[in-house]
Structure formats: C-alpha cells, structure tokens
C-alpha cells in the first residue's frame, strides 16, 4: 500500500493543531479517495464532494488517532461509510444511483466488450464493486486488501474468484 | 472424462492467476490441449481480467486537482467559522432578549398577566434550548464517523 513519506510525523503536526500540515496528506490521497468514492456512488461531482468531506471528518478525528497506525485504513473506513450513507439517502429519497458505466473512461467509445463489462460490474453488490476498484483501479495486492478490509487473504482471493465467475456469467447472458 | 472436465474447469481461474501447484498446473495444461470448451472458457476469463486491468474511471480536470486542497482547507475553516458565528449569535440573542424582558418586567405599567406570560415564555425557551443543545451534543458524541478505529 503506497504510503506518504514521513506520514506519521505529519500527522503528529496535524494533531498539534497545524491545519496546513494536513495538505501533503490530502494531496497524496485525493485521487485514491475520489476513485473509491466514484466506484461506490457513480457520480463524479458527488464523488469529489464525498472525498473532500471524508478528509474533513478524518482531520477532526485525528486528535485521537494512534500515530503508530497507518492513515489510509482509518481514512478508508470514513469514506466508505460516507458512500454507504450517500447511497442509502439516495435510495430513501427515491433517486436511482447512476450506472457504473457512466463513470468508466472509454476513449474509443465503441468497445462493446468494455461496455458490457461495465454493465456487468454495475450489477455487482457494493462490497464486490469495492474489491474491483481496490484491486484493478488502485492496484492493491491481495495482502494489502487483506489488511485494509480485515479479511484473510484466502477470503479475498475466493471473493475475487467468485466475482469474476459472476461477471463471466453476466457477460454470457448479456452479450 | 466428465468428472475430470468439471474438476479442471474449477481450476481454470486459479490456473490463470498462477495459484496452482506444479502437478495441478500440468493437468490443466494437458486438459486444455484436448478440450475446446475449457479453452474457450479460459479465453473468456482472460478477456475479463484484461478488461478489468484496462479499466479506468473518469477523472476531473487538472484544475480541479490543483484546487482540491484549498477547497478542503476552506471547508475546514468555514466549519470553524460557523461554530464561532453561532456562539456569538446565541450570546447576542440571549443578551437582547434579557434586556427586553428586564425592561418589560421593571415597567410598572406592564400588566401582571403579561409579566407572568413573559416569565413562563422565557423559562420555556431556556428549557427548550438546553434540551436541543443536550441532544446535539449527545448525537455528536455518538456520530458514526467518530467510531472509526483510530
């Protein structure tokens, strides 16, 4: 898991009340935060807002943060909860969440397989989509996923195995 | 052959990911030479794997990234600003109300029933304010994001 150099020292400074010291942390994790949020909420502007809100909530909670630990797993819990709250709220208000296909970058525009794959990903459960984003967009290894999600490596591997099987079945049924 | 085929089919994904022991890997390779269905199956998984690896999400413009930190910083400051603003507004409001009530109560021309009404209104207002404040503080303490392991 890529980590910011001197992250713990920076967090110590933030904990002492230095707001500007938080800047390198935000700059280092902002794209990752946005991608994770986008993977859950499928709306670019909302993903941006949620990622920023997550940094604000993380900043407020840093006073009690144990600097021996890594920042990202802590931050990840916050952003994930914000995304789940967002989707729940949308559902409660009767809005339909955008299709995952809308947020996939497709420069060629006419790749039918990619389109079908995005549609198939859209049908996955949020936890399954989460694994896809972390593994394939953010490039996390099985070991890193295991640490981040607090699950054994075997469980992560079999979940990904099951997801690919599900995607294959979806593609066979849909293409 | 059929049960062997089923067994091998279940091993295709681990095979693609290089997770098989030498003997199992050899068995899968032998089977692939003679089984068209499994060759097609493996091709599908390869396509999915490749599609997932190539997948990219839409990104905001560079300008958005350039302004990202200042946006977070402003939101952080704004929240602190709102807290001070609210405290100041509450103090001024209470002072204004106190002055107004004080004048009315001390005024000998104010009828007794109005004085009683004002006292009850003030007492009720204070009780409501304390109740809302306590509720806010209590819900803040139980905010879900505060429960995140630190």
Short mmCIF file of N, CA, C and O in Angstrom, two decimals, chain A residues 84-172:
data_model
loop_
_atom_site.label_atom_id
_atom_site.label_comp_id
_atom_site.label_asym_id
_atom_site.label_seq_id
_atom_site.Cartn_x
_atom_site.Cartn_y
_atom_site.Cartn_z
N UNK A 84 -21.71 4.78 1.71
CA UNK A 84 -22.89 3.96 2.03
C UNK A 84 -24.05 4.85 2.47
O UNK A 84 -25.20 4.62 2.11
N UNK A 85 -23.73 5.88 3.26
CA UNK A 85 -24.77 6.82 3.70
C UNK A 85 -25.38 7.53 2.49
O UNK A 85 -26.59 7.75 2.44
N UNK A 86 -24.52 7.90 1.55
CA UNK A 86 -24.98 8.60 0.34
C UNK A 86 -25.95 7.71 -0.45
O UNK A 86 -27.03 8.14 -0.83
N UNK A 87 -25.56 6.46 -0.67
CA UNK A 87 -26.42 5.58 -1.48
C UNK A 87 -27.74 5.27 -0.75
O UNK A 87 -28.78 5.22 -1.37
N UNK A 88 -27.64 5.14 0.58
CA UNK A 88 -28.86 4.89 1.37
C UNK A 88 -29.80 6.08 1.25
O UNK A 88 -31.00 5.93 1.07
N UNK A 89 -29.21 7.30 1.35
CA UNK A 89 -30.01 8.53 1.30
C UNK A 89 -30.68 8.64 -0.07
O UNK A 89 -31.86 8.96 -0.18
N UNK A 90 -29.91 8.36 -1.11
CA UNK A 90 -30.46 8.44 -2.48
C UNK A 90 -31.64 7.49 -2.63
O UNK A 90 -32.66 7.81 -3.22
N UNK A 91 -31.46 6.29 -2.08
CA UNK A 91 -32.48 5.26 -2.17
C UNK A 91 -33.74 5.70 -1.42
O UNK A 91 -34.85 5.56 -1.91
N UNK A 92 -33.49 6.25 -0.20
CA UNK A 92 -34.60 6.72 0.64
C UNK A 92 -35.39 7.83 -0.05
O UNK A 92 -36.59 7.90 0.02
N UNK A 93 -34.65 8.70 -0.76
CA UNK A 93 -35.30 9.83 -1.43
C UNK A 93 -35.91 9.42 -2.77
O UNK A 93 -36.46 10.25 -3.48
N UNK A 94 -35.74 8.18 -3.11
CA UNK A 94 -36.34 7.67 -4.34
C UNK A 94 -35.53 7.90 -5.60
O UNK A 94 -36.01 7.69 -6.72
N UNK A 95 -34.26 8.36 -5.45
CA UNK A 95 -33.40 8.56 -6.63
C UNK A 95 -32.68 7.26 -6.97
O UNK A 95 -32.25 6.54 -6.07
N UNK A 96 -32.51 7.05 -8.25
CA UNK A 96 -31.79 5.86 -8.68
C UNK A 96 -30.31 6.24 -8.84
O UNK A 96 -30.01 7.30 -9.40
N UNK A 97 -29.41 5.40 -8.32
CA UNK A 97 -27.99 5.70 -8.47
C UNK A 97 -27.59 5.51 -9.93
O UNK A 97 -28.12 4.63 -10.60
N UNK A 98 -26.66 6.37 -10.40
CA UNK A 98 -26.19 6.25 -11.79
C UNK A 98 -25.61 4.86 -12.06
O UNK A 98 -25.15 4.19 -11.15
N UNK A 99 -25.60 4.52 -13.33
CA UNK A 99 -24.98 3.25 -13.74
C UNK A 99 -23.45 3.41 -13.69
O UNK A 99 -22.93 4.47 -14.02
N UNK A 100 -22.77 2.34 -13.28
CA UNK A 100 -21.30 2.36 -13.21
C UNK A 100 -20.70 2.71 -14.57
O UNK A 100 -19.66 3.38 -14.66
N UNK A 101 -21.38 2.30 -15.61
CA UNK A 101 -20.94 2.54 -16.99
C UNK A 101 -20.67 4.04 -17.24
O UNK A 101 -19.75 4.40 -17.97
N UNK A 102 -21.46 4.91 -16.59
CA UNK A 102 -21.32 6.36 -16.80
C UNK A 102 -19.99 6.93 -16.32
O UNK A 102 -19.60 8.02 -16.73
N UNK A 103 -19.36 6.24 -15.40
CA UNK A 103 -18.11 6.80 -14.85
C UNK A 103 -16.86 6.08 -15.35
O UNK A 103 -15.76 6.37 -14.92
N UNK A 104 -17.05 5.14 -16.26
CA UNK A 104 -15.88 4.44 -16.82
C UNK A 104 -15.38 5.22 -18.03
O UNK A 104 -16.15 5.60 -18.90
N UNK A 105 -14.08 5.46 -18.01
CA UNK A 105 -13.46 6.22 -19.09
C UNK A 105 -13.29 5.30 -20.30
O UNK A 105 -12.65 4.25 -20.21
N UNK A 106 -13.88 5.68 -21.40
CA UNK A 106 -13.84 4.84 -22.59
C UNK A 106 -13.46 5.69 -23.80
O UNK A 106 -14.32 6.24 -24.46
N UNK A 107 -12.14 5.84 -24.04
CA UNK A 107 -11.70 6.75 -25.11
C UNK A 107 -12.18 6.35 -26.50
O UNK A 107 -12.43 7.20 -27.35
N UNK A 108 -12.31 5.04 -26.73
CA UNK A 108 -12.73 4.61 -28.08
C UNK A 108 -14.24 4.77 -28.29
O UNK A 108 -14.69 4.99 -29.40
N UNK A 109 -14.97 4.66 -27.22
CA UNK A 109 -16.41 4.92 -27.28
C UNK A 109 -17.23 3.80 -27.89
O UNK A 109 -18.42 3.77 -27.70
N UNK A 110 -16.60 2.89 -28.61
CA UNK A 110 -17.42 1.87 -29.28
C UNK A 110 -16.98 0.45 -28.93
O UNK A 110 -17.21 -0.48 -29.68
N UNK A 111 -16.28 0.33 -27.79
CA UNK A 111 -15.83 -1.00 -27.41
C UNK A 111 -16.96 -1.73 -26.69
O UNK A 111 -17.24 -1.48 -25.52
N UNK A 112 -17.60 -2.64 -27.41
CA UNK A 112 -18.81 -3.30 -26.87
C UNK A 112 -18.50 -4.17 -25.66
O UNK A 112 -19.30 -4.27 -24.74
N UNK A 113 -17.29 -4.79 -25.69
CA UNK A 113 -16.95 -5.66 -24.56
C UNK A 113 -16.80 -4.84 -23.28
O UNK A 113 -17.30 -5.20 -22.21
N UNK A 114 -16.10 -3.69 -23.41
CA UNK A 114 -15.90 -2.83 -22.24
C UNK A 114 -17.23 -2.34 -21.69
O UNK A 114 -17.43 -2.26 -20.49
N UNK A 115 -18.10 -1.99 -22.61
CA UNK A 115 -19.43 -1.51 -22.20
C UNK A 115 -20.17 -2.60 -21.44
O UNK A 115 -20.75 -2.36 -20.38
N UNK A 116 -20.13 -3.80 -22.01
CA UNK A 116 -20.83 -4.93 -21.38
C UNK A 116 -20.22 -5.25 -20.02
O UNK A 116 -20.93 -5.56 -19.06
N UNK A 117 -18.88 -5.14 -19.94
CA UNK A 117 -18.20 -5.42 -18.67
C UNK A 117 -18.61 -4.39 -17.60
O UNK A 117 -18.89 -4.75 -16.46
N UNK A 118 -18.68 -3.11 -18.01
CA UNK A 118 -19.11 -2.06 -17.06
C UNK A 118 -20.53 -2.32 -16.59
O UNK A 118 -20.86 -2.13 -15.42
N UNK A 119 -21.37 -2.73 -17.51
CA UNK A 119 -22.77 -3.04 -17.15
C UNK A 119 -22.81 -4.20 -16.17
O UNK A 119 -23.60 -4.18 -15.22
N UNK A 120 -21.96 -5.19 -16.42
CA UNK A 120 -21.92 -6.36 -15.52
C UNK A 120 -21.41 -5.95 -14.14
O UNK A 120 -21.95 -6.40 -13.12
N UNK A 121 -20.41 -5.06 -14.09
CA UNK A 121 -19.87 -4.59 -12.80
C UNK A 121 -20.96 -3.84 -12.05
O UNK A 121 -21.09 -3.94 -10.84
N UNK A 122 -21.75 -3.08 -12.78
CA UNK A 122 -22.83 -2.30 -12.16
C UNK A 122 -23.80 -3.19 -11.38
O UNK A 122 -24.38 -2.77 -10.39
N UNK A 123 -23.94 -4.43 -11.84
CA UNK A 123 -24.88 -5.34 -11.18
C UNK A 123 -24.29 -6.03 -9.94
O UNK A 123 -25.01 -6.74 -9.24
N UNK A 124 -23.00 -5.82 -9.70
CA UNK A 124 -22.38 -6.46 -8.53
C UNK A 124 -22.85 -5.78 -7.25
O UNK A 124 -23.30 -4.64 -7.27
N UNK A 125 -22.69 -6.51 -6.14
CA UNK A 125 -23.00 -5.94 -4.82
C UNK A 125 -21.95 -4.88 -4.50
O UNK A 125 -20.82 -4.97 -5.00
N UNK A 126 -22.29 -3.87 -3.66
CA UNK A 126 -21.31 -2.82 -3.34
C UNK A 126 -19.96 -3.36 -2.85
O UNK A 126 -18.90 -2.87 -3.23
N UNK A 127 -20.00 -4.40 -2.00
CA UNK A 127 -18.74 -4.96 -1.47
C UNK A 127 -17.91 -5.61 -2.59
O UNK A 127 -16.69 -5.65 -2.51
N UNK A 128 -18.61 -6.14 -3.60
CA UNK A 128 -17.89 -6.76 -4.72
C UNK A 128 -17.27 -5.68 -5.61
O UNK A 128 -16.14 -5.80 -6.06
N UNK A 129 -18.04 -4.62 -5.82
CA UNK A 129 -17.54 -3.50 -6.62
C UNK A 129 -16.32 -2.87 -5.93
O UNK A 129 -15.36 -2.47 -6.56
N UNK A 130 -16.42 -2.82 -4.60
CA UNK A 130 -15.34 -2.27 -3.80
C UNK A 130 -14.04 -3.03 -4.07
O UNK A 130 -12.98 -2.43 -4.29
N UNK A 131 -14.14 -4.35 -4.10
CA UNK A 131 -12.94 -5.17 -4.37
C UNK A 131 -12.38 -4.90 -5.76
O UNK A 131 -11.17 -4.83 -5.95
N UNK A 132 -13.27 -4.76 -6.73
CA UNK A 132 -12.85 -4.50 -8.11
C UNK A 132 -12.08 -3.17 -8.19
O UNK A 132 -11.02 -3.09 -8.80
N UNK A 133 -12.63 -2.14 -7.55
CA UNK A 133 -12.00 -0.82 -7.59
C UNK A 133 -10.62 -0.87 -6.92
O UNK A 133 -9.62 -0.40 -7.46
N UNK A 134 -10.58 -1.48 -5.73
CA UNK A 134 -9.32 -1.50 -4.99
C UNK A 134 -8.26 -2.34 -5.70
O UNK A 134 -7.10 -1.97 -5.76
N UNK A 135 -8.70 -3.46 -6.27
CA UNK A 135 -7.74 -4.36 -6.91
C UNK A 135 -7.31 -3.85 -8.29
O UNK A 135 -6.12 -3.82 -8.60
N UNK A 136 -8.27 -3.43 -9.10
CA UNK A 136 -7.93 -3.14 -10.50
C UNK A 136 -7.73 -1.65 -10.80
O UNK A 136 -7.00 -1.31 -11.74
N UNK A 137 -8.37 -0.77 -10.06
CA UNK A 137 -8.15 0.67 -10.32
C UNK A 137 -7.01 1.17 -9.45
O UNK A 137 -6.12 1.88 -9.91
N UNK A 138 -7.00 0.74 -8.19
CA UNK A 138 -5.96 1.23 -7.27
C UNK A 138 -4.76 0.28 -7.15
O UNK A 138 -3.77 0.63 -6.54
N UNK A 139 -4.88 -0.89 -7.73
CA UNK A 139 -3.74 -1.82 -7.80
C UNK A 139 -3.31 -2.42 -6.47
O UNK A 139 -2.12 -2.70 -6.27
N UNK A 140 -4.22 -2.61 -5.54
CA UNK A 140 -3.87 -3.21 -4.25
C UNK A 140 -3.57 -4.70 -4.43
O UNK A 140 -4.28 -5.38 -5.18
N UNK A 141 -2.57 -5.18 -3.71
CA UNK A 141 -2.27 -6.63 -3.77
C UNK A 141 -3.24 -7.36 -2.83
O UNK A 141 -3.93 -6.73 -2.03
N UNK A 142 -3.23 -8.69 -2.91
CA UNK A 142 -4.10 -9.48 -2.04
C UNK A 142 -3.77 -9.21 -0.56
O UNK A 142 -4.66 -9.09 0.28
N UNK A 143 -2.46 -9.11 -0.27
CA UNK A 143 -2.03 -8.87 1.11
C UNK A 143 -2.54 -7.51 1.60
O UNK A 143 -3.01 -7.38 2.73
N UNK A 144 -2.42 -6.51 0.73
CA UNK A 144 -2.87 -5.16 1.11
C UNK A 144 -4.39 -5.13 1.32
O UNK A 144 -4.89 -4.50 2.24
N UNK A 145 -5.10 -5.82 0.43
CA UNK A 145 -6.56 -5.88 0.55
C UNK A 145 -6.95 -6.57 1.85
O UNK A 145 -7.88 -6.15 2.54
N UNK A 146 -6.20 -7.62 2.18
CA UNK A 146 -6.47 -8.37 3.39
C UNK A 146 -6.32 -7.47 4.62
O UNK A 146 -7.16 -7.46 5.52
N UNK A 147 -5.25 -6.66 4.63
CA UNK A 147 -5.02 -5.76 5.77
C UNK A 147 -6.07 -4.66 5.82
O UNK A 147 -6.59 -4.32 6.86
N UNK A 148 -6.36 -4.10 4.64
CA UNK A 148 -7.30 -2.97 4.57
C UNK A 148 -8.72 -3.36 4.98
O UNK A 148 -9.39 -2.65 5.70
N UNK A 149 -9.15 -4.53 4.50
CA UNK A 149 -10.53 -4.94 4.73
C UNK A 149 -10.68 -5.85 5.95
O UNK A 149 -11.79 -6.23 6.31
N UNK A 150 -9.54 -6.20 6.55
CA UNK A 150 -9.58 -7.05 7.75
C UNK A 150 -10.12 -8.44 7.49
O UNK A 150 -10.84 -8.99 8.31
N UNK A 151 -9.79 -8.98 6.31
CA UNK A 151 -10.24 -10.34 5.98
C UNK A 151 -9.02 -11.19 5.61
O UNK A 151 -8.05 -10.65 5.07
N UNK A 152 -9.10 -12.51 5.82
CA UNK A 152 -7.95 -13.35 5.43
C UNK A 152 -7.71 -13.30 3.91
O UNK A 152 -8.66 -13.09 3.13
N UNK A 153 -6.45 -13.51 3.52
CA UNK A 153 -6.10 -13.46 2.09
C UNK A 153 -6.95 -14.45 1.29
O UNK A 153 -7.42 -14.16 0.20
N UNK A 154 -7.15 -15.64 1.89
CA UNK A 154 -7.93 -16.68 1.21
C UNK A 154 -9.35 -16.19 0.88
O UNK A 154 -9.88 -16.47 -0.20
N UNK A 155 -9.93 -15.44 1.81
CA UNK A 155 -11.29 -14.93 1.60
C UNK A 155 -11.29 -13.90 0.46
O UNK A 155 -12.19 -13.89 -0.38
N UNK A 156 -10.26 -13.06 0.45
CA UNK A 156 -10.15 -12.03 -0.60
C UNK A 156 -10.03 -12.73 -1.96
O UNK A 156 -10.72 -12.38 -2.93
N UNK A 157 -9.16 -13.75 -2.01
CA UNK A 157 -8.93 -14.45 -3.28
C UNK A 157 -10.20 -15.15 -3.76
O UNK A 157 -10.56 -15.06 -4.94
N UNK A 158 -10.88 -15.81 -2.81
CA UNK A 158 -12.08 -16.52 -3.26
C UNK A 158 -13.20 -15.54 -3.63
O UNK A 158 -13.99 -15.83 -4.53
N UNK A 159 -13.23 -14.38 -2.97
CA UNK A 159 -14.25 -13.38 -3.34
C UNK A 159 -13.99 -12.89 -4.76
O UNK A 159 -14.93 -12.78 -5.56
N UNK A 160 -12.73 -12.60 -5.07
CA UNK A 160 -12.40 -12.13 -6.42
C UNK A 160 -12.68 -13.21 -7.46
O UNK A 160 -13.14 -12.93 -8.57
N UNK A 161 -12.41 -14.43 -7.06
CA UNK A 161 -12.68 -15.58 -7.94
C UNK A 161 -14.18 -15.64 -8.26
O UNK A 161 -14.60 -15.75 -9.41
N UNK A 162 -14.97 -15.50 -7.20
CA UNK A 162 -16.43 -15.57 -7.35
C UNK A 162 -16.94 -14.40 -8.20
O UNK A 162 -17.82 -14.57 -9.05
N UNK A 163 -16.34 -13.21 -7.99
CA UNK A 163 -16.76 -12.02 -8.74
C UNK A 163 -16.52 -12.23 -10.24
O UNK A 163 -17.37 -11.94 -11.08
N UNK A 164 -15.33 -12.74 -10.57
CA UNK A 164 -15.02 -12.96 -11.99
C UNK A 164 -15.95 -13.99 -12.61
O UNK A 164 -16.36 -13.86 -13.76
N UNK A 165 -16.29 -14.99 -11.83
CA UNK A 165 -17.23 -16.01 -12.29
C UNK A 165 -18.60 -15.36 -12.57
O UNK A 165 -19.23 -15.62 -13.60
N UNK A 166 -18.98 -14.49 -11.65
CA UNK A 166 -20.27 -13.80 -11.77
C UNK A 166 -20.25 -12.88 -13.01
O UNK A 166 -21.24 -12.81 -13.76
N UNK A 167 -19.13 -12.20 -13.20
CA UNK A 167 -19.01 -11.30 -14.36
C UNK A 167 -19.10 -12.11 -15.66
O UNK A 167 -19.74 -11.70 -16.62
N UNK A 168 -18.45 -13.27 -15.65
CA UNK A 168 -18.47 -14.12 -16.85
C UNK A 168 -19.91 -14.56 -17.16
O UNK A 168 -20.35 -14.46 -18.30
N UNK A 169 -20.61 -14.98 -16.11
CA UNK A 169 -22.00 -15.42 -16.31
C UNK A 169 -22.86 -14.27 -16.82
O UNK A 169 -23.68 -14.44 -17.71
N UNK A 170 -22.63 -13.11 -16.26
CA UNK A 170 -23.39 -11.92 -16.67
C UNK A 170 -23.09 -11.58 -18.13
O UNK A 170 -24.00 -11.27 -18.91
N UNK A 171 -21.82 -11.68 -18.50
CA UNK A 171 -21.43 -11.37 -19.88
C UNK A 171 -22.01 -12.39 -20.85
O UNK A 171 -22.44 -12.05 -21.95
N UNK A 172 -22.02 -13.65 -20.44
CA UNK A 172 -22.57 -14.70 -21.31
C UNK A 172 -24.07 -14.50 -21.52
O UNK A 172 -24.58 -14.73 -22.60
#
